[in-house]
Structures are given as structure tokens and as C-alpha cells.
Amino acid sequence: MSAQPDHAPVTPYAPAPGAPAELLAQLRADRRAERWVPAFEREWAAALEVSRRTFSLAALYEVIQVWQARVASAPAVDAFLASGRDDSDFVDLEEIRSRCR
């Protein structure tokens, strides 16, 4: 009988060391920079404070991962909006989250 686990442990997401700076440069170059840069900076500052209290980089990694996903999905969102499809039943999760804070 082996003492090794029968499953592979999940490797946590760890961005490249330069990922935050690269991401911020992408956000500044985007047409939504006026809204996105301040939002990213607020989330980054909050995650940095959490990291200082908890001695964990998880909150910082999460901010990077979420914003990378936003940047990656922006062209699809733009295409949807340009298509003229009805989005009147859209639920703005950010608005709901801000009301719950």
C-alpha cells in the first residue's frame, strides 16, 4: 500500500511576477480605461490590505485572475452589444454587490 494520495493536488493559480504591471498597462490602453483603471486600483488596494492581514497572496491572485478574464472577454461583450440583441433582462451583478456592501 502506498502512502501517496490517489489524487493530484490542485495547484493554485499563480500569475507571473510581472502580471499586475502588464494587466494595468492593458487596462490603461483600453477604451474603458477611465472606468477600469480606478476600479482595478481599488480592488488591488483592498486585496493588498487583505494580503497584509492574512499573509496570503490569494486575494491578489484573485484580483489578477478576475481582471484578466474581464480583459479577455471584453471583445465578446463588445460584439454582443454591437449586434443589437436585447439585453433588457440583464442582471448587473456589480450593482447588486455594491448594494450589499
Short mmCIF file of N, CA, C and O in Angstrom, two decimals:
data_model
loop_
_atom_site.label_atom_id
_atom_site.label_comp_id
_atom_site.label_asym_id
_atom_site.label_seq_id
_atom_site.Cartn_x
_atom_site.Cartn_y
_atom_site.Cartn_z
N MET A 1 0.85 -1.17 0.00
CA MET A 1 0.00 0.00 0.00
C MET A 1 0.89 1.24 0.00
O MET A 1 1.87 1.31 0.73
N SER A 2 0.53 2.20 -0.80
CA SER A 2 1.32 3.41 -0.96
C SER A 2 0.81 4.50 -0.03
O SER A 2 -0.38 4.63 0.22
N ALA A 3 1.72 5.29 0.44
CA ALA A 3 1.35 6.42 1.29
C ALA A 3 1.01 7.65 0.46
O ALA A 3 0.68 8.69 1.00
N GLN A 4 1.10 7.54 -0.85
CA GLN A 4 0.81 8.66 -1.75
C GLN A 4 -0.70 8.82 -1.92
O GLN A 4 -1.43 7.83 -1.98
N PRO A 5 -1.18 10.07 -2.02
CA PRO A 5 -2.61 10.26 -2.27
C PRO A 5 -2.99 9.72 -3.63
O PRO A 5 -2.17 9.68 -4.55
N ASP A 6 -4.25 9.30 -3.77
CA ASP A 6 -4.70 8.74 -5.05
C ASP A 6 -5.21 9.81 -5.99
O ASP A 6 -5.76 9.53 -7.04
N HIS A 7 -5.06 11.06 -5.62
CA HIS A 7 -5.47 12.15 -6.49
C HIS A 7 -4.37 13.21 -6.52
O HIS A 7 -3.58 13.33 -5.58
N ALA A 8 -4.33 13.95 -7.59
CA ALA A 8 -3.33 15.01 -7.70
C ALA A 8 -3.84 16.26 -7.00
O ALA A 8 -5.00 16.64 -7.19
N PRO A 9 -3.02 16.89 -6.18
CA PRO A 9 -3.47 18.11 -5.52
C PRO A 9 -3.69 19.22 -6.55
O PRO A 9 -3.01 19.28 -7.57
N VAL A 10 -4.64 20.07 -6.27
CA VAL A 10 -4.93 21.19 -7.15
C VAL A 10 -3.84 22.24 -6.96
O VAL A 10 -3.57 22.67 -5.84
N THR A 11 -3.22 22.61 -8.05
CA THR A 11 -2.20 23.65 -7.99
C THR A 11 -2.88 25.00 -8.03
O THR A 11 -3.65 25.28 -8.95
N PRO A 12 -2.63 25.86 -7.04
CA PRO A 12 -3.28 27.17 -7.04
C PRO A 12 -2.76 28.03 -8.19
O PRO A 12 -1.62 27.90 -8.62
N TYR A 13 -3.62 28.89 -8.66
CA TYR A 13 -3.25 29.82 -9.72
C TYR A 13 -2.19 30.78 -9.19
O TYR A 13 -2.36 31.37 -8.13
N ALA A 14 -1.11 30.91 -9.88
CA ALA A 14 -0.06 31.86 -9.51
C ALA A 14 0.36 32.61 -10.77
O ALA A 14 0.96 32.03 -11.67
N PRO A 15 0.02 33.89 -10.85
CA PRO A 15 0.38 34.65 -12.05
C PRO A 15 1.88 34.91 -12.12
O PRO A 15 2.60 34.78 -11.13
N ALA A 16 2.33 35.27 -13.29
CA ALA A 16 3.73 35.63 -13.47
C ALA A 16 4.04 36.87 -12.62
O ALA A 16 3.14 37.68 -12.35
N PRO A 17 5.27 37.03 -12.20
CA PRO A 17 5.62 38.18 -11.34
C PRO A 17 5.25 39.54 -11.95
O PRO A 17 4.88 40.46 -11.23
N GLY A 18 5.33 39.67 -13.26
CA GLY A 18 5.01 40.95 -13.89
C GLY A 18 3.56 41.11 -14.28
O GLY A 18 3.18 42.12 -14.89
N ALA A 19 2.73 40.15 -13.94
CA ALA A 19 1.32 40.17 -14.37
C ALA A 19 0.56 41.41 -13.94
O ALA A 19 -0.19 41.98 -14.75
N PRO A 20 0.70 41.89 -12.70
CA PRO A 20 -0.06 43.09 -12.33
C PRO A 20 0.30 44.31 -13.18
O PRO A 20 -0.59 45.04 -13.62
N ALA A 21 1.59 44.51 -13.43
CA ALA A 21 2.01 45.67 -14.23
C ALA A 21 1.54 45.53 -15.67
O ALA A 21 1.08 46.51 -16.29
N GLU A 22 1.64 44.32 -16.23
CA GLU A 22 1.17 44.09 -17.60
C GLU A 22 -0.33 44.31 -17.71
O GLU A 22 -0.82 44.91 -18.67
N LEU A 23 -1.06 43.83 -16.72
CA LEU A 23 -2.50 43.98 -16.71
C LEU A 23 -2.88 45.46 -16.62
O LEU A 23 -3.75 45.94 -17.35
N LEU A 24 -2.23 46.20 -15.76
CA LEU A 24 -2.51 47.62 -15.62
C LEU A 24 -2.20 48.36 -16.93
O LEU A 24 -2.96 49.25 -17.33
N ALA A 25 -1.14 47.99 -17.60
CA ALA A 25 -0.82 48.60 -18.90
C ALA A 25 -1.92 48.30 -19.92
O ALA A 25 -2.32 49.19 -20.69
N GLN A 26 -2.44 47.07 -19.92
CA GLN A 26 -3.54 46.72 -20.82
C GLN A 26 -4.78 47.54 -20.50
O GLN A 26 -5.47 48.02 -21.39
N LEU A 27 -5.07 47.68 -19.21
CA LEU A 27 -6.25 48.45 -18.81
C LEU A 27 -6.11 49.91 -19.22
O LEU A 27 -7.08 50.54 -19.68
N ARG A 28 -4.94 50.48 -19.05
CA ARG A 28 -4.71 51.88 -19.43
C ARG A 28 -4.82 52.10 -20.93
O ARG A 28 -5.19 53.18 -21.38
N ALA A 29 -4.51 51.09 -21.72
CA ALA A 29 -4.58 51.19 -23.17
C ALA A 29 -5.99 50.94 -23.72
O ALA A 29 -6.26 51.24 -24.88
N ASP A 30 -6.87 50.42 -22.91
CA ASP A 30 -8.22 50.08 -23.34
C ASP A 30 -9.09 51.34 -23.39
O ASP A 30 -8.87 52.29 -22.65
N ARG A 31 -10.10 51.30 -24.24
CA ARG A 31 -11.01 52.45 -24.35
C ARG A 31 -11.83 52.66 -23.07
O ARG A 31 -12.38 53.73 -22.85
N ARG A 32 -11.90 51.64 -22.24
CA ARG A 32 -12.64 51.74 -20.97
C ARG A 32 -11.74 52.17 -19.81
O ARG A 32 -12.11 52.03 -18.66
N ALA A 33 -10.56 52.64 -20.11
CA ALA A 33 -9.56 52.95 -19.08
C ALA A 33 -10.09 53.89 -18.01
O ALA A 33 -9.77 53.73 -16.83
N GLU A 34 -10.91 54.83 -18.40
CA GLU A 34 -11.43 55.81 -17.44
C GLU A 34 -12.18 55.13 -16.29
O GLU A 34 -12.13 55.58 -15.15
N ARG A 35 -12.89 54.04 -16.60
CA ARG A 35 -13.63 53.31 -15.56
C ARG A 35 -12.80 52.16 -14.99
O ARG A 35 -12.85 51.89 -13.80
N TRP A 36 -12.11 51.45 -15.87
CA TRP A 36 -11.44 50.22 -15.46
C TRP A 36 -10.21 50.44 -14.59
O TRP A 36 -10.00 49.69 -13.64
N VAL A 37 -9.40 51.43 -14.89
CA VAL A 37 -8.16 51.64 -14.11
C VAL A 37 -8.48 51.96 -12.65
O VAL A 37 -7.94 51.32 -11.75
N PRO A 38 -9.37 52.91 -12.38
CA PRO A 38 -9.69 53.18 -10.97
C PRO A 38 -10.31 51.97 -10.26
O PRO A 38 -10.03 51.71 -9.09
N ALA A 39 -11.15 51.21 -10.98
CA ALA A 39 -11.77 50.03 -10.38
C ALA A 39 -10.71 48.98 -10.04
O ALA A 39 -10.73 48.40 -8.95
N PHE A 40 -9.80 48.74 -10.98
CA PHE A 40 -8.72 47.79 -10.72
C PHE A 40 -7.87 48.25 -9.53
O PHE A 40 -7.55 47.45 -8.64
N GLU A 41 -7.52 49.52 -9.51
CA GLU A 41 -6.68 50.03 -8.43
C GLU A 41 -7.37 49.91 -7.07
O GLU A 41 -6.72 49.59 -6.07
N ARG A 42 -8.68 50.14 -7.02
CA ARG A 42 -9.43 49.97 -5.76
C ARG A 42 -9.41 48.51 -5.31
O ARG A 42 -9.15 48.21 -4.15
N GLU A 43 -9.70 47.60 -6.27
CA GLU A 43 -9.71 46.18 -5.92
C GLU A 43 -8.32 45.70 -5.53
O GLU A 43 -8.17 44.88 -4.61
N TRP A 44 -7.29 46.18 -6.22
CA TRP A 44 -5.91 45.80 -5.90
C TRP A 44 -5.54 46.28 -4.50
O TRP A 44 -4.95 45.53 -3.71
N ALA A 45 -5.89 47.53 -4.17
CA ALA A 45 -5.58 48.07 -2.84
C ALA A 45 -6.29 47.28 -1.75
O ALA A 45 -5.70 46.98 -0.70
N ALA A 46 -7.54 46.93 -1.98
CA ALA A 46 -8.28 46.13 -0.99
C ALA A 46 -7.66 44.75 -0.83
O ALA A 46 -7.50 44.25 0.30
N ALA A 47 -7.28 44.13 -1.94
CA ALA A 47 -6.66 42.81 -1.88
C ALA A 47 -5.29 42.88 -1.21
O ALA A 47 -4.91 41.97 -0.47
N LEU A 48 -4.58 43.96 -1.43
CA LEU A 48 -3.28 44.14 -0.79
C LEU A 48 -3.42 44.24 0.72
O LEU A 48 -2.65 43.65 1.47
N GLU A 49 -4.45 44.93 1.15
CA GLU A 49 -4.71 45.04 2.59
C GLU A 49 -5.07 43.67 3.19
O GLU A 49 -4.60 43.30 4.27
N VAL A 50 -5.89 42.91 2.48
CA VAL A 50 -6.23 41.56 2.93
C VAL A 50 -4.96 40.71 3.03
O VAL A 50 -4.75 39.98 3.99
N SER A 51 -4.12 40.83 2.02
CA SER A 51 -2.88 40.05 2.00
C SER A 51 -1.97 40.42 3.16
O SER A 51 -1.31 39.56 3.74
N ARG A 52 -1.93 41.68 3.49
CA ARG A 52 -1.11 42.11 4.63
C ARG A 52 -1.63 41.52 5.94
O ARG A 52 -0.85 41.14 6.80
N ARG A 53 -2.95 41.46 6.08
CA ARG A 53 -3.53 40.92 7.31
C ARG A 53 -3.42 39.41 7.40
O ARG A 53 -3.26 38.87 8.49
N THR A 54 -3.54 38.74 6.26
CA THR A 54 -3.62 37.27 6.27
C THR A 54 -2.31 36.58 5.91
O THR A 54 -2.22 35.36 6.03
N PHE A 55 -1.34 37.34 5.43
CA PHE A 55 -0.07 36.76 4.96
C PHE A 55 -0.31 35.76 3.82
O PHE A 55 0.38 34.76 3.72
N SER A 56 -1.30 36.07 2.99
CA SER A 56 -1.64 35.20 1.85
C SER A 56 -1.73 36.05 0.59
O SER A 56 -2.23 37.17 0.62
N LEU A 57 -1.27 35.50 -0.50
CA LEU A 57 -1.34 36.19 -1.78
C LEU A 57 -2.62 35.86 -2.54
O LEU A 57 -2.84 36.37 -3.64
N ALA A 58 -3.47 35.04 -1.97
CA ALA A 58 -4.67 34.57 -2.67
C ALA A 58 -5.56 35.71 -3.15
O ALA A 58 -6.05 35.68 -4.29
N ALA A 59 -5.76 36.73 -2.34
CA ALA A 59 -6.63 37.84 -2.73
C ALA A 59 -6.04 38.60 -3.92
O ALA A 59 -6.76 39.00 -4.84
N LEU A 60 -4.73 38.78 -3.92
CA LEU A 60 -4.07 39.46 -5.04
C LEU A 60 -4.18 38.63 -6.31
O LEU A 60 -4.46 39.16 -7.39
N TYR A 61 -3.96 37.33 -6.17
CA TYR A 61 -4.06 36.43 -7.32
C TYR A 61 -5.47 36.47 -7.90
O TYR A 61 -5.66 36.44 -9.11
N GLU A 62 -6.46 36.51 -7.01
CA GLU A 62 -7.85 36.53 -7.47
C GLU A 62 -8.16 37.80 -8.26
O GLU A 62 -8.82 37.75 -9.29
N VAL A 63 -7.67 38.94 -7.78
CA VAL A 63 -7.90 40.19 -8.50
C VAL A 63 -7.29 40.11 -9.90
O VAL A 63 -7.93 40.48 -10.89
N ILE A 64 -6.08 39.61 -9.99
CA ILE A 64 -5.43 39.48 -11.29
C ILE A 64 -6.23 38.55 -12.20
O ILE A 64 -6.49 38.86 -13.36
N GLN A 65 -6.63 37.41 -11.67
CA GLN A 65 -7.37 36.43 -12.47
C GLN A 65 -8.70 37.00 -12.96
O GLN A 65 -9.06 36.84 -14.13
N VAL A 66 -9.42 37.68 -12.10
CA VAL A 66 -10.71 38.26 -12.48
C VAL A 66 -10.53 39.32 -13.56
O VAL A 66 -11.26 39.35 -14.56
N TRP A 67 -9.54 40.19 -13.39
CA TRP A 67 -9.34 41.26 -14.37
C TRP A 67 -8.79 40.72 -15.69
O TRP A 67 -9.12 41.24 -16.75
N GLN A 68 -7.98 39.69 -15.64
CA GLN A 68 -7.53 39.07 -16.88
C GLN A 68 -8.72 38.50 -17.65
O GLN A 68 -8.79 38.61 -18.87
N ALA A 69 -9.65 37.92 -16.92
CA ALA A 69 -10.86 37.38 -17.56
C ALA A 69 -11.71 38.50 -18.15
O ALA A 69 -12.28 38.36 -19.24
N ARG A 70 -11.82 39.62 -17.44
CA ARG A 70 -12.59 40.76 -17.96
C ARG A 70 -11.98 41.28 -19.26
O ARG A 70 -12.70 41.56 -20.22
N VAL A 71 -10.67 41.44 -19.25
CA VAL A 71 -9.99 41.93 -20.45
C VAL A 71 -10.17 40.95 -21.60
O VAL A 71 -10.45 41.35 -22.74
N ALA A 72 -10.04 39.67 -21.31
CA ALA A 72 -10.17 38.64 -22.35
C ALA A 72 -11.59 38.57 -22.91
O ALA A 72 -11.78 38.29 -24.10
N SER A 73 -12.59 38.82 -22.08
CA SER A 73 -13.97 38.71 -22.54
C SER A 73 -14.51 40.01 -23.12
O SER A 73 -15.60 40.01 -23.72
N ALA A 74 -13.80 41.10 -22.99
CA ALA A 74 -14.27 42.40 -23.48
C ALA A 74 -14.63 42.39 -24.97
O ALA A 74 -15.68 42.94 -25.34
N PRO A 75 -13.83 41.78 -25.85
CA PRO A 75 -14.23 41.77 -27.27
C PRO A 75 -15.56 41.05 -27.51
O PRO A 75 -16.36 41.48 -28.35
N ALA A 76 -15.81 39.98 -26.79
CA ALA A 76 -17.08 39.26 -26.95
C ALA A 76 -18.24 40.11 -26.45
O ALA A 76 -19.32 40.13 -27.06
N VAL A 77 -18.04 40.82 -25.37
CA VAL A 77 -19.08 41.71 -24.84
C VAL A 77 -19.35 42.83 -25.84
O VAL A 77 -20.50 43.17 -26.13
N ASP A 78 -18.28 43.41 -26.37
CA ASP A 78 -18.44 44.47 -27.37
C ASP A 78 -19.21 43.97 -28.59
O ASP A 78 -20.09 44.66 -29.10
N ALA A 79 -18.88 42.76 -29.05
CA ALA A 79 -19.56 42.19 -30.20
C ALA A 79 -21.04 41.98 -29.91
O ALA A 79 -21.90 42.24 -30.75
N PHE A 80 -21.35 41.51 -28.70
CA PHE A 80 -22.75 41.30 -28.32
C PHE A 80 -23.50 42.63 -28.32
O PHE A 80 -24.59 42.74 -28.87
N LEU A 81 -22.90 43.64 -27.71
CA LEU A 81 -23.57 44.94 -27.64
C LEU A 81 -23.76 45.55 -29.03
O LEU A 81 -24.78 46.17 -29.31
N ALA A 82 -22.77 45.35 -29.90
CA ALA A 82 -22.86 45.89 -31.26
C ALA A 82 -23.89 45.14 -32.10
O ALA A 82 -24.39 45.68 -33.09
N SER A 83 -24.23 43.93 -31.71
CA SER A 83 -25.17 43.13 -32.50
C SER A 83 -26.60 43.62 -32.37
O SER A 83 -27.45 43.22 -33.16
N GLY A 84 -26.86 44.44 -31.37
CA GLY A 84 -28.21 44.96 -31.20
C GLY A 84 -29.16 44.00 -30.52
O GLY A 84 -30.36 44.22 -30.49
N ARG A 85 -28.64 42.92 -29.98
CA ARG A 85 -29.50 41.96 -29.28
C ARG A 85 -30.08 42.59 -28.02
O ARG A 85 -29.47 43.44 -27.39
N ASP A 86 -31.25 42.11 -27.65
CA ASP A 86 -31.94 42.64 -26.47
C ASP A 86 -31.28 42.13 -25.20
O ASP A 86 -31.20 40.92 -24.98
N ASP A 87 -30.81 43.05 -24.38
CA ASP A 87 -30.24 42.65 -23.09
C ASP A 87 -31.01 43.30 -21.95
O ASP A 87 -30.49 43.52 -20.87
N SER A 88 -32.28 43.59 -22.18
CA SER A 88 -33.08 44.28 -21.17
C SER A 88 -33.32 43.43 -19.93
O SER A 88 -33.63 43.97 -18.87
N ASP A 89 -33.16 42.12 -20.03
CA ASP A 89 -33.34 41.27 -18.86
C ASP A 89 -32.02 41.01 -18.14
O ASP A 89 -31.93 40.17 -17.25
N PHE A 90 -30.99 41.75 -18.49
CA PHE A 90 -29.66 41.62 -17.90
C PHE A 90 -29.69 42.00 -16.43
O PHE A 90 -30.31 42.96 -16.03
N VAL A 91 -28.99 41.21 -15.62
CA VAL A 91 -28.86 41.50 -14.20
C VAL A 91 -27.44 41.98 -13.96
O VAL A 91 -26.48 41.28 -14.25
N ASP A 92 -27.30 43.19 -13.45
CA ASP A 92 -25.99 43.77 -13.20
C ASP A 92 -25.50 43.29 -11.83
O ASP A 92 -25.89 43.82 -10.79
N LEU A 93 -24.64 42.27 -11.84
CA LEU A 93 -24.15 41.69 -10.58
C LEU A 93 -23.29 42.68 -9.80
O LEU A 93 -23.32 42.68 -8.57
N GLU A 94 -22.54 43.52 -10.49
CA GLU A 94 -21.73 44.52 -9.79
C GLU A 94 -22.63 45.49 -9.02
O GLU A 94 -22.31 45.87 -7.90
N GLU A 95 -23.74 45.88 -9.61
CA GLU A 95 -24.66 46.77 -8.93
C GLU A 95 -25.26 46.09 -7.70
O GLU A 95 -25.36 46.69 -6.63
N ILE A 96 -25.61 44.84 -7.83
CA ILE A 96 -26.16 44.09 -6.70
C ILE A 96 -25.12 43.96 -5.60
O ILE A 96 -25.42 44.17 -4.43
N ARG A 97 -23.88 43.63 -5.99
CA ARG A 97 -22.80 43.51 -4.99
C ARG A 97 -22.57 44.83 -4.27
O ARG A 97 -22.35 44.85 -3.06
N SER A 98 -22.59 45.95 -5.01
CA SER A 98 -22.32 47.24 -4.37
C SER A 98 -23.43 47.61 -3.39
O SER A 98 -23.17 48.26 -2.39
N ARG A 99 -24.64 47.17 -3.65
CA ARG A 99 -25.75 47.44 -2.74
C ARG A 99 -25.64 46.61 -1.45
O ARG A 99 -26.14 47.00 -0.41
N CYS A 100 -24.98 45.46 -1.56
CA CYS A 100 -24.84 44.55 -0.41
C CYS A 100 -23.66 44.92 0.48
O CYS A 100 -23.51 44.33 1.55
N ARG A 101 -22.83 45.81 0.05
CA ARG A 101 -21.62 46.16 0.84
C ARG A 101 -21.93 47.12 1.94
O ARG A 101 -22.76 47.83 2.10
#
